[in-house]
């Protein structure tokens, strides 16, 4: 029989033992990346997308079958509103991967500032890889941050205009608009209040949505000029191009050509004449709305834009980064070098329908058959030559949050004039750039 | 025997609290080992942050809609449940379903239901009405409050139901014998004797108003025009998106102090000692 004090002391010991065992198991499990057979385990995270996962699964299986000494444990980035927040939480809690793809330039800059990712250009064979993949100029022109390259872009997603073919046919329209004025003239014909709108405009305040509307239109209106000078802490949202874009969006809402509420898949359901979309939308649209017919065209430009000048667009891009916390950097870098190859890029395009980030998309024979089978993707591949990337700054989220707050939302709800909204956005963003991350 | 509980409290409560207070006085980007002591700068910055005051205003709007509406609706449900004898548990559990539902899941469902071309507006469209539930800056927070009322209706009703069932039936019988009307019985007996339930629900509702996150985060993202920005969204944004963990922590401490002040005022104003006599 156990008396009271013995019972308590035994329970205390049990409690302490339980906690010790739990903590011990947790600590031991932290070193699980070294497998029992001595092989090294590399944790690799990718975008939570069905198409991308099909590609990654295939490639990782291929690597693992030929590299038993450095096996890849592949997972999609755990569920969350944005991949960035999930990756950050994982880094903060020391549960992050060795390698992750789906990282955009601004996020890579944040990670680089914090010293958690490797400067890839310091690793052996980096420039050979860039030359082999035909992306050396892309990297030199756009992917340097504070003197180093921290991310290798996997794909690019330039944005173009889509027009609903049946609406165009219904009104006998054969010539597509080039400028804002031509677009408004066209909308005067096709707009039916509450039934047919002009342009899908995202009214949400999610910071990343501005890549696909304001900043894309700015790239076209400015001929590809950057919207920020990070080194000088300058913003250019109140210049000629910025004002033209803001005025355009203000007019769209003033004239009722876009609603101030969300309509799910409005373009695809034929409720909107036009929409700005990326190459990634082609397959999704084909799968969900197989009967939808549309025409792809360059972005609209302001009336002052020269007739003979090519129209630039913005190409959102995501890439792969190697984390400093990795215990197996050498093997992980071997995997990254192996990952980027002609064969894999060809397979990538075939499976994911996203454009690989390389300069020879329209000239390399390995892609010719794909683009002849998928002419709409060919339009995007050609547009990539006229595209610019996002400005690389570790303050991307803050900049675009302020762009939403000072310009985008007040313009949609008609609370500010385009001039005031542009100037307010400029002032607020320059202030945040000067204060630093 | 108490050691596990003490350890648990130290690991999961005391340590995070002290750590949170310490980083509130630092500039730290959450992923870097480098921190910089900034004294009271983070707290001073809060007072000049327009988003703090916008979140405060939105919290008050939410509270003004949510607190009375949730109390009235849950009291009505509790009164109905108290009258029925058959299947009372079944109905109680039914109302509780919303409380145990995943916030992210029902937020997505509500967003789709109430969007511009969602099911609700499609029905309303038949009589020529479209309501911008989540896209009007004036209506968005009210719509969010309606959803949260739906979520907590069953839970608060159960608290009221427990309160109703603890009132001795002899008090009602005496009042009826004395000729009191039903309204008078409700006003003079039921409501005063439900004071403990009112107090606890009010405290819960006030705390919840300061902690609202999932619904606005998933449905409106804080828009339109920051009309659904909340304290918790700002803390999350500052800490995990903008990587200002020190500022996020000072924000959290400030909000906690405001929240406790509100709770203290509510408790002092509403709570009364109950004596059945």
GROMACS .gro file of N, CA and C in nm, chain B residues 42-121:
model
  240
  479UNK      N    1   0.984   5.155  -2.928
  479UNK     CA    2   0.874   5.079  -2.989
  479UNK      C    3   0.739   5.126  -2.934
  480UNK      N    4   0.732   5.155  -2.805
  480UNK     CA    5   0.606   5.197  -2.743
  480UNK      C    6   0.569   5.339  -2.789
  481UNK      N    7   0.670   5.423  -2.804
  481UNK     CA    8   0.643   5.560  -2.851
  481UNK      C    9   0.594   5.556  -2.996
  482UNK      N   10   0.657   5.466  -3.074
  482UNK     CA   11   0.619   5.453  -3.216
  482UNK      C   12   0.472   5.411  -3.230
  483UNK      N   13   0.425   5.327  -3.136
  483UNK     CA   14   0.286   5.280  -3.142
  483UNK      C   15   0.189   5.399  -3.137
  484UNK      N   16   0.219   5.493  -3.049
  484UNK     CA   17   0.128   5.607  -3.031
  484UNK      C   18   0.119   5.693  -3.158
  485UNK      N   19   0.223   5.687  -3.242
  485UNK     CA   20   0.222   5.764  -3.366
  485UNK      C   21   0.186   5.679  -3.488
  486UNK      N   22   0.152   5.553  -3.462
  486UNK     CA   23   0.120   5.463  -3.574
  486UNK      C   24  -0.029   5.475  -3.607
  487UNK      N   25  -0.064   5.527  -3.727
  487UNK     CA   26  -0.207   5.541  -3.758
  487UNK      C   27  -0.282   5.408  -3.755
  488UNK      N   28  -0.210   5.298  -3.787
  488UNK     CA   29  -0.277   5.167  -3.787
  488UNK      C   30  -0.319   5.123  -3.648
  489UNK      N   31  -0.248   5.171  -3.545
  489UNK     CA   32  -0.288   5.139  -3.408
  489UNK      C   33  -0.424   5.202  -3.380
  490UNK      N   34  -0.438   5.329  -3.416
  490UNK     CA   35  -0.563   5.400  -3.387
  490UNK      C   36  -0.677   5.351  -3.476
  491UNK      N   37  -0.643   5.314  -3.601
  491UNK     CA   38  -0.746   5.257  -3.691
  491UNK      C   39  -0.795   5.123  -3.632
  492UNK      N   40  -0.700   5.042  -3.585
  492UNK     CA   41  -0.737   4.912  -3.526
  492UNK      C   42  -0.822   4.932  -3.400
  493UNK      N   43  -0.788   5.034  -3.323
  493UNK     CA   44  -0.863   5.065  -3.202
  493UNK      C   45  -1.008   5.102  -3.238
  494UNK      N   46  -1.021   5.190  -3.337
  494UNK     CA   47  -1.154   5.232  -3.381
  494UNK      C   48  -1.235   5.111  -3.432
  495UNK      N   49  -1.169   5.027  -3.513
  495UNK     CA   50  -1.237   4.909  -3.567
  495UNK      C   51  -1.279   4.812  -3.456
  496UNK      N   52  -1.193   4.800  -3.354
  496UNK     CA   53  -1.227   4.712  -3.241
  496UNK      C   54  -1.351   4.764  -3.169
  497UNK      N   55  -1.358   4.896  -3.153
  497UNK     CA   56  -1.476   4.954  -3.086
  497UNK      C   57  -1.602   4.932  -3.169
  498UNK      N   58  -1.588   4.947  -3.303
  498UNK     CA   59  -1.705   4.923  -3.391
  498UNK      C   60  -1.750   4.778  -3.377
  499UNK      N   61  -1.652   4.689  -3.380
  499UNK     CA   62  -1.682   4.546  -3.366
  499UNK      C   63  -1.753   4.520  -3.233
  500UNK      N   64  -1.699   4.581  -3.127
  500UNK     CA   65  -1.754   4.558  -2.994
  500UNK      C   66  -1.898   4.608  -2.983
  501UNK      N   67  -1.922   4.724  -3.040
  501UNK     CA   68  -2.055   4.785  -3.033
  501UNK      C   69  -2.160   4.696  -3.100
  502UNK      N   70  -2.119   4.627  -3.208
  502UNK     CA   71  -2.214   4.538  -3.277
  502UNK      C   72  -2.216   4.401  -3.208
  503UNK      N   73  -2.097   4.348  -3.184
  503UNK     CA   74  -2.087   4.209  -3.139
  503UNK      C   75  -2.142   4.188  -2.998
  504UNK      N   76  -2.103   4.273  -2.903
  504UNK     CA   77  -2.137   4.247  -2.762
  504UNK      C   78  -2.289   4.245  -2.741
  505UNK      N   79  -2.363   4.352  -2.777
  505UNK     CA   80  -2.509   4.344  -2.753
  505UNK      C   81  -2.577   4.236  -2.836
  506UNK      N   82  -2.536   4.223  -2.962
  506UNK     CA   83  -2.603   4.126  -3.050
  506UNK      C   84  -2.581   3.984  -3.001
  507UNK      N   85  -2.458   3.951  -2.961
  507UNK     CA   86  -2.431   3.814  -2.916
  507UNK      C   87  -2.505   3.786  -2.785
  508UNK      N   88  -2.514   3.887  -2.696
  508UNK     CA   89  -2.583   3.866  -2.568
  508UNK      C   90  -2.733   3.848  -2.590
  509UNK      N   91  -2.791   3.935  -2.673
  509UNK     CA   92  -2.937   3.926  -2.697
  509UNK      C   93  -2.971   3.793  -2.764
  510UNK      N   94  -2.897   3.759  -2.869
  510UNK     CA   95  -2.929   3.636  -2.944
  510UNK      C   96  -2.907   3.512  -2.857
  511UNK      N   97  -2.796   3.507  -2.785
  511UNK     CA   98  -2.769   3.386  -2.707
  511UNK      C   99  -2.865   3.375  -2.589
  512UNK      N  100  -2.908   3.488  -2.533
  512UNK     CA  101  -3.006   3.483  -2.424
  512UNK      C  102  -3.141   3.430  -2.475
  513UNK      N  103  -3.177   3.476  -2.597
  513UNK     CA  104  -3.303   3.428  -2.656
  513UNK      C  105  -3.297   3.277  -2.680
  514UNK      N  106  -3.185   3.232  -2.734
  514UNK     CA  107  -3.169   3.088  -2.759
  514UNK      C  108  -3.173   3.011  -2.627
  515UNK      N  109  -3.106   3.065  -2.524
  515UNK     CA  110  -3.103   2.997  -2.394
  515UNK      C  111  -3.244   2.989  -2.335
  516UNK      N  112  -3.321   3.098  -2.347
  516UNK     CA  113  -3.458   3.099  -2.295
  516UNK      C  114  -3.543   2.994  -2.366
  517UNK      N  115  -3.524   2.982  -2.498
  517UNK     CA  116  -3.599   2.881  -2.575
  517UNK      C  117  -3.558   2.740  -2.532
  518UNK      N  118  -3.427   2.720  -2.519
  518UNK     CA  119  -3.378   2.586  -2.480
  518UNK      C  120  -3.426   2.550  -2.340
  519UNK      N  121  -3.437   2.650  -2.256
  519UNK     CA  122  -3.479   2.626  -2.117
  519UNK      C  123  -3.624   2.582  -2.109
  520UNK      N  124  -3.701   2.622  -2.212
  520UNK     CA  125  -3.846   2.588  -2.210
  520UNK      C  126  -3.871   2.447  -2.260
  521UNK      N  127  -3.784   2.401  -2.353
  521UNK     CA  128  -3.812   2.269  -2.410
  521UNK      C  129  -3.753   2.160  -2.321
  522UNK      N  130  -3.820   2.049  -2.319
  522UNK     CA  131  -3.772   1.936  -2.239
  522UNK      C  132  -3.713   1.829  -2.332
  523UNK      N  133  -3.782   1.811  -2.447
  523UNK     CA  134  -3.743   1.706  -2.541
  523UNK      C  135  -3.627   1.756  -2.629
  524UNK      N  136  -3.526   1.674  -2.648
  524UNK     CA  137  -3.413   1.700  -2.738
  524UNK      C  138  -3.335   1.827  -2.704
  525UNK      N  139  -3.336   1.868  -2.577
  525UNK     CA  140  -3.263   1.990  -2.540
  525UNK      C  141  -3.112   1.976  -2.569
  526UNK      N  142  -3.057   1.859  -2.534
  526UNK     CA  143  -2.914   1.836  -2.557
  526UNK      C  144  -2.881   1.839  -2.706
  527UNK      N  145  -2.973   1.782  -2.785
  527UNK     CA  146  -2.952   1.778  -2.929
  527UNK      C  147  -2.942   1.920  -2.986
  528UNK      N  148  -3.037   2.005  -2.946
  528UNK     CA  149  -3.035   2.143  -2.997
  528UNK      C  150  -2.914   2.220  -2.943
  529UNK      N  151  -2.881   2.196  -2.814
  529UNK     CA  152  -2.765   2.265  -2.756
  529UNK      C  153  -2.639   2.231  -2.834
  530UNK      N  154  -2.622   2.102  -2.863
  530UNK     CA  155  -2.504   2.059  -2.939
  530UNK      C  156  -2.506   2.117  -3.080
  531UNK      N  157  -2.625   2.124  -3.137
  531UNK     CA  158  -2.640   2.180  -3.272
  531UNK      C  159  -2.590   2.323  -3.277
  532UNK      N  160  -2.630   2.404  -3.178
  532UNK     CA  161  -2.585   2.543  -3.174
  532UNK      C  162  -2.434   2.553  -3.148
  533UNK      N  163  -2.381   2.448  -3.082
  533UNK     CA  164  -2.239   2.451  -3.047
  533UNK      C  165  -2.149   2.414  -3.167
  534UNK      N  166  -2.210   2.361  -3.272
  534UNK     CA  167  -2.132   2.319  -3.390
  534UNK      C  168  -2.048   2.433  -3.447
  535UNK      N  169  -2.108   2.552  -3.451
  535UNK     CA  170  -2.035   2.666  -3.509
  535UNK      C  171  -1.911   2.698  -3.426
  536UNK      N  172  -1.922   2.676  -3.293
  536UNK     CA  173  -1.810   2.709  -3.204
  536UNK      C  174  -1.692   2.615  -3.226
  537UNK      N  175  -1.721   2.490  -3.260
  537UNK     CA  176  -1.611   2.394  -3.278
  537UNK      C  177  -1.565   2.385  -3.425
  538UNK      N  178  -1.629   2.464  -3.513
  538UNK     CA  179  -1.588   2.461  -3.655
  538UNK      C  180  -1.455   2.534  -3.671
  539UNK      N  181  -1.377   2.491  -3.771
  539UNK     CA  182  -1.246   2.554  -3.797
  539UNK      C  183  -1.267   2.695  -3.854
  540UNK      N  184  -1.202   2.793  -3.792
  540UNK     CA  185  -1.219   2.933  -3.831
  540UNK      C  186  -1.184   2.959  -3.977
  541UNK      N  187  -1.075   2.898  -4.023
  541UNK     CA  188  -1.032   2.920  -4.162
  541UNK      C  189  -1.137   2.866  -4.258
  542UNK      N  190  -1.189   2.746  -4.226
  542UNK     CA  191  -1.284   2.681  -4.316
  542UNK      C  192  -1.413   2.762  -4.328
  543UNK      N  193  -1.472   2.801  -4.214
  543UNK     CA  194  -1.600   2.873  -4.227
  543UNK      C  195  -1.579   3.015  -4.281
  544UNK      N  196  -1.460   3.072  -4.258
  544UNK     CA  197  -1.434   3.205  -4.315
  544UNK      C  198  -1.436   3.199  -4.468
  545UNK      N  199  -1.377   3.094  -4.522
  545UNK     CA  200  -1.376   3.079  -4.669
  545UNK      C  201  -1.519   3.061  -4.720
  546UNK      N  202  -1.595   2.979  -4.647
  546UNK     CA  203  -1.734   2.954  -4.688
  546UNK      C  204  -1.814   3.086  -4.686
  547UNK      N  205  -1.798   3.164  -4.577
  547UNK     CA  206  -1.871   3.291  -4.568
  547UNK      C  207  -1.827   3.389  -4.677
  548UNK      N  208  -1.696   3.389  -4.706
  548UNK     CA  209  -1.648   3.481  -4.810
  548UNK      C  210  -1.712   3.448  -4.944
  549UNK      N  211  -1.722   3.319  -4.974
  549UNK     CA  212  -1.784   3.280  -5.101
  549UNK      C  213  -1.934   3.307  -5.100
  550UNK      N  214  -1.998   3.277  -4.988
  550UNK     CA  215  -2.144   3.297  -4.978
  550UNK      C  216  -2.183   3.444  -4.996
  551UNK      N  217  -2.103   3.534  -4.933
  551UNK     CA  218  -2.141   3.674  -4.929
  551UNK      C  219  -2.064   3.761  -5.028
  552UNK      N  220  -1.990   3.700  -5.120
  552UNK     CA  221  -1.915   3.781  -5.218
  552UNK      C  222  -2.014   3.850  -5.313
  553UNK      N  223  -1.959   3.939  -5.396
  553UNK     CA  224  -2.045   4.017  -5.487
  553UNK      C  225  -2.138   3.933  -5.570
  554UNK      N  226  -2.087   3.817  -5.618
  554UNK     CA  227  -2.172   3.729  -5.699
  554UNK      C  228  -2.199   3.598  -5.624
  555UNK      N  229  -2.189   3.602  -5.491
  555UNK     CA  230  -2.213   3.480  -5.411
  555UNK      C  231  -2.361   3.445  -5.403
  556UNK      N  232  -2.386   3.335  -5.333
  556UNK     CA  233  -2.522   3.282  -5.325
  556UNK      C  234  -2.620   3.384  -5.266
  557UNK      N  235  -2.578   3.451  -5.158
  557UNK     CA  236  -2.669   3.544  -5.090
  557UNK      C  237  -2.706   3.660  -5.182
  558UNK      N  238  -2.605   3.717  -5.247
  558UNK     CA  239  -2.635   3.828  -5.338
  558UNK      C  240  -2.709   3.783  -5.463
   0.00000   0.00000   0.00000
